[in-house]
Coordinates of C-alpha atoms in Angstrom, one line a residue:
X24 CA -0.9 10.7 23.9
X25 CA -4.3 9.5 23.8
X26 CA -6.4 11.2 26.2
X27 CA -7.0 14.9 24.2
X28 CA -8.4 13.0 21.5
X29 CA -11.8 11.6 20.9
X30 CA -12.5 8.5 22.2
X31 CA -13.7 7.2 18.6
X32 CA -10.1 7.3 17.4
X33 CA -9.0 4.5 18.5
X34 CA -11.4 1.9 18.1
X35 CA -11.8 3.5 14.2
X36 CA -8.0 2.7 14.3
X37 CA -8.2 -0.8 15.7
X38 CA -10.5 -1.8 13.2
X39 CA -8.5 -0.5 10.1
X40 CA -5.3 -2.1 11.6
X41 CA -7.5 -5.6 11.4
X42 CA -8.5 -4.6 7.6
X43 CA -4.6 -3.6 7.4
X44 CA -3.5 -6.6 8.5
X45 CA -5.4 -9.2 6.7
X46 CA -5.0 -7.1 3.5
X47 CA -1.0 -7.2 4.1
X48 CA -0.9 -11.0 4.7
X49 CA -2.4 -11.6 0.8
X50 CA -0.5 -9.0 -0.5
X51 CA 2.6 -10.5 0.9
X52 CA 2.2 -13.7 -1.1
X53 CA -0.2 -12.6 -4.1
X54 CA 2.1 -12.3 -7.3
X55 CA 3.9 -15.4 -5.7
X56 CA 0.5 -17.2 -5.4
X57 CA -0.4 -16.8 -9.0
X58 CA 2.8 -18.1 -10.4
X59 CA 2.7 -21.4 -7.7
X60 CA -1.2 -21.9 -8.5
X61 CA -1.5 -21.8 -11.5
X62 CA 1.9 -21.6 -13.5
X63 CA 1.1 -18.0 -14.5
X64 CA 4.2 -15.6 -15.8
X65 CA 5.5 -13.2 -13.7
X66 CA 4.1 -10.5 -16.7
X67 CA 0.7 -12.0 -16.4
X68 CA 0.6 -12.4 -12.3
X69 CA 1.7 -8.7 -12.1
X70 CA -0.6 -7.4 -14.5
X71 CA -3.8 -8.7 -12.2
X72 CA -2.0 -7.8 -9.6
X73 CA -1.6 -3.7 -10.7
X74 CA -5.2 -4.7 -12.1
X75 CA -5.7 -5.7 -8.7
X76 CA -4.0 -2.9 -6.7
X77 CA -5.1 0.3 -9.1
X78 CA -9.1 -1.0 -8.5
X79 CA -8.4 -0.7 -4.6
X80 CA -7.7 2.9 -5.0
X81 CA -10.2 3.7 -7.8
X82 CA -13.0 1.9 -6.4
X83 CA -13.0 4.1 -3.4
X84 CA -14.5 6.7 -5.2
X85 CA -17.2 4.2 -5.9
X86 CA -17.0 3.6 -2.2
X87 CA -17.3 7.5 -1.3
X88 CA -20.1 8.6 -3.8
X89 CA -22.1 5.5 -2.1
X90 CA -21.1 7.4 1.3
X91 CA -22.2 10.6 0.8
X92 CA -25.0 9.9 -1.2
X93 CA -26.7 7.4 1.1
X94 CA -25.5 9.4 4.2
X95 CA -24.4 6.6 6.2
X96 CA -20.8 6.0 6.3
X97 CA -21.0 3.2 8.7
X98 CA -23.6 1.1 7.0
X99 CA -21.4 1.4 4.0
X100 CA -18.0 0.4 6.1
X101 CA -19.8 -2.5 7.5
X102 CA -21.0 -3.9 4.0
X103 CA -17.0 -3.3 2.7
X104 CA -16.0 -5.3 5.2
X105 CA -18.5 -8.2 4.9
X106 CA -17.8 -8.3 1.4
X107 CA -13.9 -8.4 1.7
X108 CA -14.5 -11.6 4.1
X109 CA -16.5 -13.0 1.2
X110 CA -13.2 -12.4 -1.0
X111 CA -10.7 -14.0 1.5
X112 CA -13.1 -16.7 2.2
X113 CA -13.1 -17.3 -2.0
X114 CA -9.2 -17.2 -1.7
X115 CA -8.9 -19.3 1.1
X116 CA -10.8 -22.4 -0.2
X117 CA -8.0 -24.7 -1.4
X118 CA -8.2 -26.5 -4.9
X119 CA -6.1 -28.2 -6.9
X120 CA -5.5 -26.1 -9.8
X121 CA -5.5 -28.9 -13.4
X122 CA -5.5 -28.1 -16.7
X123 CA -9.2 -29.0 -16.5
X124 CA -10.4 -26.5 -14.0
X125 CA -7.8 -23.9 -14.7
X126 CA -10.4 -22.0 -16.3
X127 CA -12.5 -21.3 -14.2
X128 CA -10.2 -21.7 -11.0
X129 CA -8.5 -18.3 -12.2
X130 CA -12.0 -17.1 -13.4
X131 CA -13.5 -17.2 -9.5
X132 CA -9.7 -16.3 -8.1
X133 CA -9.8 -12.7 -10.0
X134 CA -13.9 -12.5 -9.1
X135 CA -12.3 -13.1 -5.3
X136 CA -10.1 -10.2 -5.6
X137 CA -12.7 -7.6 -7.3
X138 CA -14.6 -8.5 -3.7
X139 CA -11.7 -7.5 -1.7
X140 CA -10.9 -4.2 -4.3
X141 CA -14.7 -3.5 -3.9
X142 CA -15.4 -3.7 0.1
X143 CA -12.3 -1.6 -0.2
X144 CA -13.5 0.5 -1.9
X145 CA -16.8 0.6 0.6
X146 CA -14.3 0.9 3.5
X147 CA -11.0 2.4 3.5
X148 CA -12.3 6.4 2.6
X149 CA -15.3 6.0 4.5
X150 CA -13.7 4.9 7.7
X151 CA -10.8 7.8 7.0
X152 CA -13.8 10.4 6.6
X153 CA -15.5 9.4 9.9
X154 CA -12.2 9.6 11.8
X155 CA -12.1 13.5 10.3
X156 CA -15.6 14.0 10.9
X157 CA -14.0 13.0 14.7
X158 CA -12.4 16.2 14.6
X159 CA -14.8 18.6 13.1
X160 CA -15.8 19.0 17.1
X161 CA -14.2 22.3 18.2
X162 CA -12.6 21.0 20.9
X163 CA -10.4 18.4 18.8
X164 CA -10.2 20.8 16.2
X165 CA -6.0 21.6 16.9
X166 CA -5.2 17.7 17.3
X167 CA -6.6 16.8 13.6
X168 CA -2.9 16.7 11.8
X169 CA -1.7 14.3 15.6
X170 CA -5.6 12.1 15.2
X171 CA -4.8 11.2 11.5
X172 CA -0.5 10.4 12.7
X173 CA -1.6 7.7 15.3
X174 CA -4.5 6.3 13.0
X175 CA -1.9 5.8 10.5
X176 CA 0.6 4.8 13.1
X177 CA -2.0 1.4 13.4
X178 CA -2.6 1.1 10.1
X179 CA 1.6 -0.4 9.7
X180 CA 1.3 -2.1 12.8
X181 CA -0.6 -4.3 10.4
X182 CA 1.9 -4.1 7.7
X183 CA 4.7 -5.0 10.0
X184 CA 3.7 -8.2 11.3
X185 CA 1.6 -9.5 8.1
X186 CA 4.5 -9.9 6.0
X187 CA 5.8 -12.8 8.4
X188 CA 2.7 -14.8 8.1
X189 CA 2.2 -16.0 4.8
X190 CA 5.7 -17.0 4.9
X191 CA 5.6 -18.9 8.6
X192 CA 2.1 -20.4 7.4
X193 CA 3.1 -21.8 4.3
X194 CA 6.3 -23.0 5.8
X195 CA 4.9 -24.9 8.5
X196 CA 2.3 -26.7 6.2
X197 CA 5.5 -28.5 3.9
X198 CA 7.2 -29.2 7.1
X199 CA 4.1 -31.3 7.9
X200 CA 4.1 -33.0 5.0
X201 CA 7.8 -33.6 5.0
X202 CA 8.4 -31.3 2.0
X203 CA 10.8 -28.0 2.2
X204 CA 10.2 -24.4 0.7
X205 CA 12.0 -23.4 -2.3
X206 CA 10.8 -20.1 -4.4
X207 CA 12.1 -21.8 -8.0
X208 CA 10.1 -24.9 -7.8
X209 CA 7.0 -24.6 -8.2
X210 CA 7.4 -22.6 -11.7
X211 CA 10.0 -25.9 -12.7
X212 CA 7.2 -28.1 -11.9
X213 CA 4.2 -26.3 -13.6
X214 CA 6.9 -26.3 -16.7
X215 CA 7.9 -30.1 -16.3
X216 CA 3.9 -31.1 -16.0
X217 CA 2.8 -28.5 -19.4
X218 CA 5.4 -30.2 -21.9
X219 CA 3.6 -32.3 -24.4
X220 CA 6.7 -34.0 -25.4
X221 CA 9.7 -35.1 -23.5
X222 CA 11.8 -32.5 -21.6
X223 CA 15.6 -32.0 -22.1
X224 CA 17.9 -34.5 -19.8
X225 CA 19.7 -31.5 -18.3
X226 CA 16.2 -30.2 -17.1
X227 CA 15.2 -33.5 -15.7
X228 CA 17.9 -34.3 -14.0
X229 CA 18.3 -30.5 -12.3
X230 CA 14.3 -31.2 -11.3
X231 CA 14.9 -34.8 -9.7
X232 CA 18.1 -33.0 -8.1
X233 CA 16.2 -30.0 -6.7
X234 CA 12.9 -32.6 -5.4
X235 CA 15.2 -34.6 -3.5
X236 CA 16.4 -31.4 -2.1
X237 CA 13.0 -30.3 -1.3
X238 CA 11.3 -33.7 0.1
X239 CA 10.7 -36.2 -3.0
X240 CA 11.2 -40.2 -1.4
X241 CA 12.9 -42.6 -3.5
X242 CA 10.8 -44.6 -5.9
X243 CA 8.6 -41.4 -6.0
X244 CA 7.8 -40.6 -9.6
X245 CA 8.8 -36.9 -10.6
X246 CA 5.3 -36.7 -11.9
X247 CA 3.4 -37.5 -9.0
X248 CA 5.9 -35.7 -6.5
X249 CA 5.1 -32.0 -8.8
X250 CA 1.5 -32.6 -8.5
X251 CA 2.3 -33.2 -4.5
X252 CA 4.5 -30.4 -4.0
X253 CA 2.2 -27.9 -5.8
X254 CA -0.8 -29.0 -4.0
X255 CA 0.7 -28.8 -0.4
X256 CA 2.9 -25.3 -1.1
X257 CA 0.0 -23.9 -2.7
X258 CA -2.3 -25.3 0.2
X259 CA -0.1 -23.4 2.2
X260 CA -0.3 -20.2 1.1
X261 CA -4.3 -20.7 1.3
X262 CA -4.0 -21.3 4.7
X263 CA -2.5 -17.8 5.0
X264 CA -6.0 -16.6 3.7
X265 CA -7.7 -18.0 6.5
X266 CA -5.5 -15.7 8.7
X267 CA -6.8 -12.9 6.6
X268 CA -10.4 -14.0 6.7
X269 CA -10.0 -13.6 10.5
X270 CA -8.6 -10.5 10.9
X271 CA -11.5 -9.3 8.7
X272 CA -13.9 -10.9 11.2
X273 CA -12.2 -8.9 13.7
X274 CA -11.8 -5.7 12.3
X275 CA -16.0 -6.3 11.5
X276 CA -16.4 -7.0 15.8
X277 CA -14.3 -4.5 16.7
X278 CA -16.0 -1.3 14.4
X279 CA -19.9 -3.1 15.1
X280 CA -19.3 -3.1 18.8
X281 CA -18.0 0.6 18.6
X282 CA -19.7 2.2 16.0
X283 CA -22.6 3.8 18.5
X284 CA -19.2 6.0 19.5
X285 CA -18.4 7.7 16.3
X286 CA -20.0 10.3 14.7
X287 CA -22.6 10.8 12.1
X288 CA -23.2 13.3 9.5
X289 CA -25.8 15.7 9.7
X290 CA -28.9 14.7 7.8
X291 CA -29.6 16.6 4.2
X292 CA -33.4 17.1 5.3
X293 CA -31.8 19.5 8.4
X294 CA -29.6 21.2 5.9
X295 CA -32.0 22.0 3.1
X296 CA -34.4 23.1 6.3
X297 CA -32.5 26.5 6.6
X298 CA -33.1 30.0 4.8
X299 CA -30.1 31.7 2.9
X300 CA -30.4 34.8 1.4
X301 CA -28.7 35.3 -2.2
X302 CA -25.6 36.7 -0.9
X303 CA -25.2 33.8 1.7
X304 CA -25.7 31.1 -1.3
X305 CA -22.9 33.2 -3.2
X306 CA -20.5 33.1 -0.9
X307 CA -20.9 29.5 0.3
X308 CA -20.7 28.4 -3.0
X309 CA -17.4 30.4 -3.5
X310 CA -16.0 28.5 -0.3
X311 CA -16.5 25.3 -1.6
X312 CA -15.0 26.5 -4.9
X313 CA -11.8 27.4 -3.3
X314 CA -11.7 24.4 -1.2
X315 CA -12.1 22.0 -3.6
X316 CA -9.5 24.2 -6.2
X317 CA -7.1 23.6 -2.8
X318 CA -8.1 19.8 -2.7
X319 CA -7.5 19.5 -5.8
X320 CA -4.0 20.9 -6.0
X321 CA -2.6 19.3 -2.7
X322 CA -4.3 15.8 -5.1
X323 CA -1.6 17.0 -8.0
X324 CA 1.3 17.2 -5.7
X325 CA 0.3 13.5 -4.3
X326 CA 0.3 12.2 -7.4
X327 CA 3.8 12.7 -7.9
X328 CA 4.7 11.7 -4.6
X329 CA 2.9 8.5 -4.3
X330 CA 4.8 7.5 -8.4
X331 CA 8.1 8.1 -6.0
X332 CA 7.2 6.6 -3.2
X333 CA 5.3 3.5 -4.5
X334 CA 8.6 2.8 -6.6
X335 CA 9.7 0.5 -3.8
X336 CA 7.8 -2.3 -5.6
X337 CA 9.2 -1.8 -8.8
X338 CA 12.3 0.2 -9.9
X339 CA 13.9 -0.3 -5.7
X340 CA 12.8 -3.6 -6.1
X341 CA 14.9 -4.4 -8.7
X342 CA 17.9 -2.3 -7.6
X343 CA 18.2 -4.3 -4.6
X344 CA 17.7 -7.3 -6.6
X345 CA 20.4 -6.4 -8.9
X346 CA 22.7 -4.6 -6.9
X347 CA 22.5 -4.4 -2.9
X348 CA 24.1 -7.5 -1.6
X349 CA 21.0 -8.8 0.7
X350 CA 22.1 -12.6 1.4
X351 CA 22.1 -11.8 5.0
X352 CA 18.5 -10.7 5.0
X353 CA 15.5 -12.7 4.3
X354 CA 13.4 -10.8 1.8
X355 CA 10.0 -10.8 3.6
X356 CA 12.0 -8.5 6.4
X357 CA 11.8 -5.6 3.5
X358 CA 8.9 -5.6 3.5
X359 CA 8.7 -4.2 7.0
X360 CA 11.3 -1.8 7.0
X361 CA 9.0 0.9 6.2
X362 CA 6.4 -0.2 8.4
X363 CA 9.0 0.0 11.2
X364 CA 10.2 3.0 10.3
X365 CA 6.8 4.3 10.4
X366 CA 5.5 3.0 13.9
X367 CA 9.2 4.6 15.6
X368 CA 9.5 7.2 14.0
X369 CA 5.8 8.6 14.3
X370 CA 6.2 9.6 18.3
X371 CA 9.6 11.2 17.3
X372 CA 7.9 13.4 14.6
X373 CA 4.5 14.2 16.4
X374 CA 6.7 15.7 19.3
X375 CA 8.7 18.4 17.0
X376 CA 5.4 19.1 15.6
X377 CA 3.9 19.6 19.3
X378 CA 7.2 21.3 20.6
X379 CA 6.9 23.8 17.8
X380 CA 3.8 24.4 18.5
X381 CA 3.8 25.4 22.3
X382 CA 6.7 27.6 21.2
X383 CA 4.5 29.5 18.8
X384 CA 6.2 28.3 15.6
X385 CA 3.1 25.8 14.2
X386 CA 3.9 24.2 10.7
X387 CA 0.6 24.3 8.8
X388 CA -0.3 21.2 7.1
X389 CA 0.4 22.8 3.3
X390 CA 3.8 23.7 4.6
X391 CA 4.6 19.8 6.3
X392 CA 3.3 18.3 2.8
X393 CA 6.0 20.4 0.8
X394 CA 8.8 19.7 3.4
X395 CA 8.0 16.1 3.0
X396 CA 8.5 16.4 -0.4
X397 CA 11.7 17.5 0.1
X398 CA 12.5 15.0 2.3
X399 CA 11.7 12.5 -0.7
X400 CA 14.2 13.6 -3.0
X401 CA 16.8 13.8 0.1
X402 CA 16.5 10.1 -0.4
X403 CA 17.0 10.3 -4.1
X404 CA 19.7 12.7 -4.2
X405 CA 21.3 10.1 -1.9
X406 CA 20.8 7.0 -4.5
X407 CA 21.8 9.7 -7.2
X408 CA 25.4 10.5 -5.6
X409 CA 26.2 6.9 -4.6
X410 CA 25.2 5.4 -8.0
X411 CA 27.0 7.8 -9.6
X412 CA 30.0 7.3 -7.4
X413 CA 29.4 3.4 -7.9
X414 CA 29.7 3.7 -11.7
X415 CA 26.4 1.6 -11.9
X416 CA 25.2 1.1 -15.4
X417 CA 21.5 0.1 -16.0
X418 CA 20.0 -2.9 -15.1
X419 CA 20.0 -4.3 -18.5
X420 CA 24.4 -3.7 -19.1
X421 CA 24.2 -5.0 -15.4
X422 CA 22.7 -8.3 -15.9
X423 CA 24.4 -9.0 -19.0
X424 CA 27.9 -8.3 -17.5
X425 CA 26.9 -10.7 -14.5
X426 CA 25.9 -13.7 -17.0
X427 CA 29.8 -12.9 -18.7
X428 CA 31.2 -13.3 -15.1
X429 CA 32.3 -9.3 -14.7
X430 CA 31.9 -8.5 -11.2
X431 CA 30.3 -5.2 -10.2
X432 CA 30.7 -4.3 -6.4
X433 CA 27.3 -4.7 -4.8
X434 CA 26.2 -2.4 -2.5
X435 CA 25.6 -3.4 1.5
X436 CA 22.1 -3.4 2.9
X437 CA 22.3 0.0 4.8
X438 CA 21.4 1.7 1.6
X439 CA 18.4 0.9 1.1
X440 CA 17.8 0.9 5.4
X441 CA 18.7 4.4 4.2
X442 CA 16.7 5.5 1.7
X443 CA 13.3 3.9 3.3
X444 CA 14.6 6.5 6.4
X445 CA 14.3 9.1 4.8
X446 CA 11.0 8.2 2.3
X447 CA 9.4 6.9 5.7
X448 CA 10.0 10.6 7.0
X449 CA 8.6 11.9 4.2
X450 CA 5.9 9.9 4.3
X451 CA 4.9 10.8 7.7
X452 CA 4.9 14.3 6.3
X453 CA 2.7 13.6 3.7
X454 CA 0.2 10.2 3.6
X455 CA -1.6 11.1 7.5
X456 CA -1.2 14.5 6.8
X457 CA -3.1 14.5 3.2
X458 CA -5.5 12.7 5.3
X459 CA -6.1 14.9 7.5
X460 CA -5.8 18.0 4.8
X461 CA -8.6 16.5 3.0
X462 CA -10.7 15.9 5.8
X463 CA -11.0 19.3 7.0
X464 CA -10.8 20.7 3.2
X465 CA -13.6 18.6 1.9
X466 CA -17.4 20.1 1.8
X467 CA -19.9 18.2 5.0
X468 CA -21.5 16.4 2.0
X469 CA -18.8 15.0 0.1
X470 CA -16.3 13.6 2.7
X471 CA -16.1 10.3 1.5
X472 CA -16.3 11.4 -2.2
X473 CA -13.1 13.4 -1.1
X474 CA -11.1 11.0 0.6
X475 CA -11.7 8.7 -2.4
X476 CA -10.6 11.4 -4.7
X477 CA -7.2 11.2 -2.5
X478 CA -7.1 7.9 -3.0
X479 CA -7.7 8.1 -6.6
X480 CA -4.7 10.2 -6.9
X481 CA -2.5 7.6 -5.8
X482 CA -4.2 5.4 -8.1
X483 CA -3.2 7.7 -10.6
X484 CA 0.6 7.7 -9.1
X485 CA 0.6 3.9 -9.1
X486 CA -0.5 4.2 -13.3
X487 CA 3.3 5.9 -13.9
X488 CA 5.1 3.8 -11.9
X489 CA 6.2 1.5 -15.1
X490 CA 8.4 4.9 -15.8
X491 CA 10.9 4.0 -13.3
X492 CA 11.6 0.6 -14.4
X493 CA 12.1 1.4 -18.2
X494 CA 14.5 4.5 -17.0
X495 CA 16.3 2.0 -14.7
X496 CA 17.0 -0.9 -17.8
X497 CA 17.7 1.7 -20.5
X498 CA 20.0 4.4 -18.7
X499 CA 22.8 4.0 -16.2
X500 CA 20.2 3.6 -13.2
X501 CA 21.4 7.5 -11.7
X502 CA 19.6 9.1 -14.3
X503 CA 16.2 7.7 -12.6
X504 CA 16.8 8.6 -9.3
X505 CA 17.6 12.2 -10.6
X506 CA 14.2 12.0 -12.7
X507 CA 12.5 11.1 -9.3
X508 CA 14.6 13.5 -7.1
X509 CA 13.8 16.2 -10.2
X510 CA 10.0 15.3 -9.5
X511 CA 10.2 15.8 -5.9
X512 CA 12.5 19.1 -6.2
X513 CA 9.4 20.5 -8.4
X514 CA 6.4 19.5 -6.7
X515 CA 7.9 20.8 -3.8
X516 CA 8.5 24.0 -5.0
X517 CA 5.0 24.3 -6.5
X518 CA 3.6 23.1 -3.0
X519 CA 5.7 26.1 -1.5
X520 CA 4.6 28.7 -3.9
X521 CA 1.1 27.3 -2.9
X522 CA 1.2 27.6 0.3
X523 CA 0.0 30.8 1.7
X524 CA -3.2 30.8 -0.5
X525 CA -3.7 26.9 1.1
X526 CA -3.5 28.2 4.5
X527 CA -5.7 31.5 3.7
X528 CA -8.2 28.4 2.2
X529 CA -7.9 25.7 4.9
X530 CA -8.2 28.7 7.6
X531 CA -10.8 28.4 10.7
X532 CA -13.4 31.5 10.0
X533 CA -13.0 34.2 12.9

C-alpha cells in the first residue's frame, strides 16, 4: 500500500497521529474538566470549549499566512508544536482550585488552551500542505486522493485510542487513593462547598449517601472528604495531560528527525527571477482566478457538511442521551466509533477507488465529494424514517414526559452504529479528499493560506451547529434530521452541477 508513495508520507503521518493523539486525550475530558475543576456550568464549560474548538480552526489561517509568507513550513510546524507542549504542560500542572485562586487558576487554564489553539494553528495546515506539496512530484501525482486517505487513516488511530485514556488515567488515580469515579459528584460537592448558609437535609443526606458510595471513611467530615475527592479526581484528569504532553514530545522527535525528507517550497527570489511576457502574466493570473473561484466553492459545500457532520457533539449527542437505550455501553466507546469506522473502512474504500481506476472508470475528486454528500443524508434520511416511524416528539415534550413517568420506547444502540456507518463513509468521501482537492487547487505560494482557509470553513460549520439543537428541543426531533438530510440533498446537487467546470479547473495541463 505504501511503497508507490513518497517516502515523506508517512513519517508526516506519524507525527500528526502524535499531535492527534495527545489532542484527543484533552478533548476527551475537557468540558468534564471545567465542571470538576472549577464548579463551572455546563453553559459556561461549553462556551470556552466552542471558544476553544472554533480558534483551532480559525487560527490556522493565522498559521498558513505565517507559512507562506515566511516560506518555511517546517520551521513554522516545529514552533506549533513546541508551543502546544507549552499548553499541555500549563494544563498538566495540578492545583487545587479555591475560591481564592479561582481567578486566576481559570485565567492561566484558558491562556493554556489559546497555546494549544495557536500551535494548532502553526501546525495542522502546514503539515497538510507539505504532505500535498509530497505529491506535486509527477510521479506521485495519480496517488494524491490514496496519500491524503492513509494520512487521515493515522490521524484516527489517534482518536481511537485517546478516548480511553483520560478515563483509565483518572480512574486509576481514585483507586489509589481509595476513592471511586462517579460523573455527578464533583458538581454536588462544588454546590455543597459554595452555599453560604446551610444546605437542605435531603441534599445532605443524598451527599453523605453518595461519598460513602464513592470512598468517604467514617468520622470523615463531608467538608474535608469534597475538598479530597475534588483534588484527587481532578488530579486525575491532570495526569491525563501529562499523557498528552508526551505524545507532543513525540510527534516533535518524530517530524525533527524526518524533516530533511520532505519537501520544501521553491524560494520567491527563484520565482520573481523569471521573464513573462504580458500574455503569460494574463493568463497565469486567470488560472489562479479560477482555482481559487473552485477552492472556494468546494469550501461552500464543506461548510455544510462539516454543520452535519460535526452534529455528533451536539444534536446526536443528545438523541442518544434522550432516546437510544446505551446502558450496555460505556460512553467513552462513542467516541471511537467513528474513529473505527474510519481506520476499517479506509482500505475497503481506497480499493473501489483503485479498482475503478484500472478499469478505466476514475471518479474525480469533485465527483467523490458530491457522492459523499449523498452519502450524508443517506444517514439522515435513515434517522428521518425511524423517528418518524417511532413517533418521537422533541427533546423538550420528551424529557417532560419522562419526569411524569410516560414511557417512550428507546431505541437500541445499532442506530446510532448505523448512522456513524454511513457519516464515516461519507466522510472518507469528503475530509481526505478536500485535503487533497485543496492541495493540488491552491496557488505554490499560498498552500498553507489554503489549507487554512479549509479549515476555516469548518470553523464556519462548527458556528451553525447550535441550529441542530434548537430544531431538536422545539420540533418533533424528524423535522431536524430532514433539515440536515435537506442540506446534504442540496449541497450535493450544487456539487454535481459543479462538477465538470471543477474537473476542467483541477485538470493536469497537456
Amino acid at each position: 500500500m505504501f511503497a508507490s508513495h513518497p517516502k515523506g508520507l508517512i513519517p508526516a503521518a506519524l507525527s500528526n497521529m502524535g499531535e492527534r493523539f495527545g489532542y484527543y486525550i484533552m478533548n476527551a475530558v475537557l468540558v468534564l474538566f471545567l465542571c470538576s475543576k472549577f464548579g463551572l456550568s455546563e453553559e459556561t464549560s461549553t462556551l470556552i470549549y466552542s471558544i476553544f474548538y472554533a480558534g483551532i480552526y480559525v487560527l490556522s489561517l493565522v498559521g498558513g499566512y505565517i507559512a507562506d509568507k515566511t516560506q518555511n513550513y517546517k520551521r513554522t510546524i516545529i514552533q506549533g508544536l513546541c508551543i502546544m507542549t507549552l499548553g499541555y504542560i500549563v494544563l498538566a500542572v495540578p492545583v487545587l482550585a479555591t475560591p481564592e485562586n479561582t481567578a486566576w487558576l481559570l485565567t492561566l487554564t484558558c491562556a493554556a488552551l489559546f497555546f494549544i489553539a495557536f500551535g494548532n494553528g502553526l501546525f495542522k495546515g502546514n503539515l497538510q500542505a507539505i504532505v500535498g506539496q509530497l505529491y506535486d512530484n509527477p510521479r506521485y501525482a495519480a496517488k494524491r486522493d490514496s496519500g491524503f486517505q492513509i494520512f487521515y487513516v493515522f490521524i484516527n488511530i489517534g482518536g481511537l485510542i485517546a478516548p480511553f485514556v483520560a478515563p483509565l488515567l483518572r480512574s486509576w488515580w481514585l483507586d489509589v487513593n481509595g476513592m471511586v469515579y462517579n460523573a455527578q459528584f464533583p458538581a454536588m460537592c462544588h454546590q455543597f462547598l459554595s452555599v453560604t448558609d446551610s444546605d437542605s437535609l435531603q441534599n445532605i443526606n443524598e451527599l453523605m449517601a453518595m461519598a460513602t458510595a464513592v470512598g468517604s471513611k467514617a468520622g470523615q467530615s463531608l467538608q474535608e472528604f469534597c475538598t479530597q475527592y475534588l483534588n484527587v479526581f481532578n488530579t486525575g484528569v491532570h495526569y491525563s495531560f501529562i499523557a498528552s504532553v508526551a505524545a507532543m514530545l513525540l510527534s516533535l522527535v518524530i517530524f525533527v528527525c524526518t524533516k530533511n525528507g520532505l519537501p520544501n517550497p521553491p524560494k520567491k527570489e527563484a520565482a520573481q527571477s523569471v521573464t513573462y511576457t504580458p500574455e503569460e502574466k494574463a493568463r497565469m493570473a486567470k488560472e489562479i482566478k479560477q482555482r481559487m473561484y473552485a477552492l472556494f466553492a468546494v469550501l461552500g459545500i464543506a461548510i455544510f457538511f462539516w454543520f452535519s457532520f460535526h452534529q455528533n457533539g451536539t444534536s446526536m449527542s443528545l438523541f442518544a442521551r434522550d432516546f437510544v437505550d446505551t446502558s450496555a455501553i460505556a460512553p467513552e466507546i462513542w467516541q471511537a466509533v467513528n474513529p473505527f469506522f474510519v481506520i476499517t473502512l479506509t482500505p475497503l474504500v481506497m480499493w473501489i477507488f483503485s479498482a475503478l481506476s484500472a478499469r478505466g472508470k476514475e471518479i474525480s475528486t469533485p465527483r467523490k465529494i458530491a457522492i459523499g454528500m449523498g452519502l450524508a443524508g443517506i444517514a439522515y434520511l435513515f434517522l428521518t424514517l425511524f423517528s418518524v416511524g417511532e413517533g418521537y416528539p422533541s427533546g423538550t415534550e420528551y424529557r417532560a414526559m419522562e419526569a411524569s413517568g410516560v414511557a417512550v420506547a428507546k431505541a437500541g444502540w445499532w442506530v446510532l452504529i448505523l448512522y456513524y456507518f454511513f457519516m464515516t463513509v461519507a466522510e472518507l468521501f469528503i475530509s481526505p479528499l478536500g485535503l487533497s482537492f485543496v492541495s493540488k487547487v491552491a496557488p505554490k505560494h499560498l498552500q498553507g493560506l489554503c489549507q487554512g482557509l479549509w479549515l476555516g470553513a469548518t470553523a464556519l460549520g462548527n458556528l451553525m451547529l447550535w441550529i441542530g439543537p434548537l430544531i431538536y428541543n422545539k420540533y418533533p426531533i424528524w423535522v431536524a434530521w430532514a433539515v440536515f438530510l435537506a442540506v446534504c440533498l442540496i449541497s450535493m446537487g450544487i456539487m454535481f452541477a459543479m462538477v465538470k467546470w471543477l474537473e476542467r479547473v483541477t485538470a493536469d495541463p497537456a
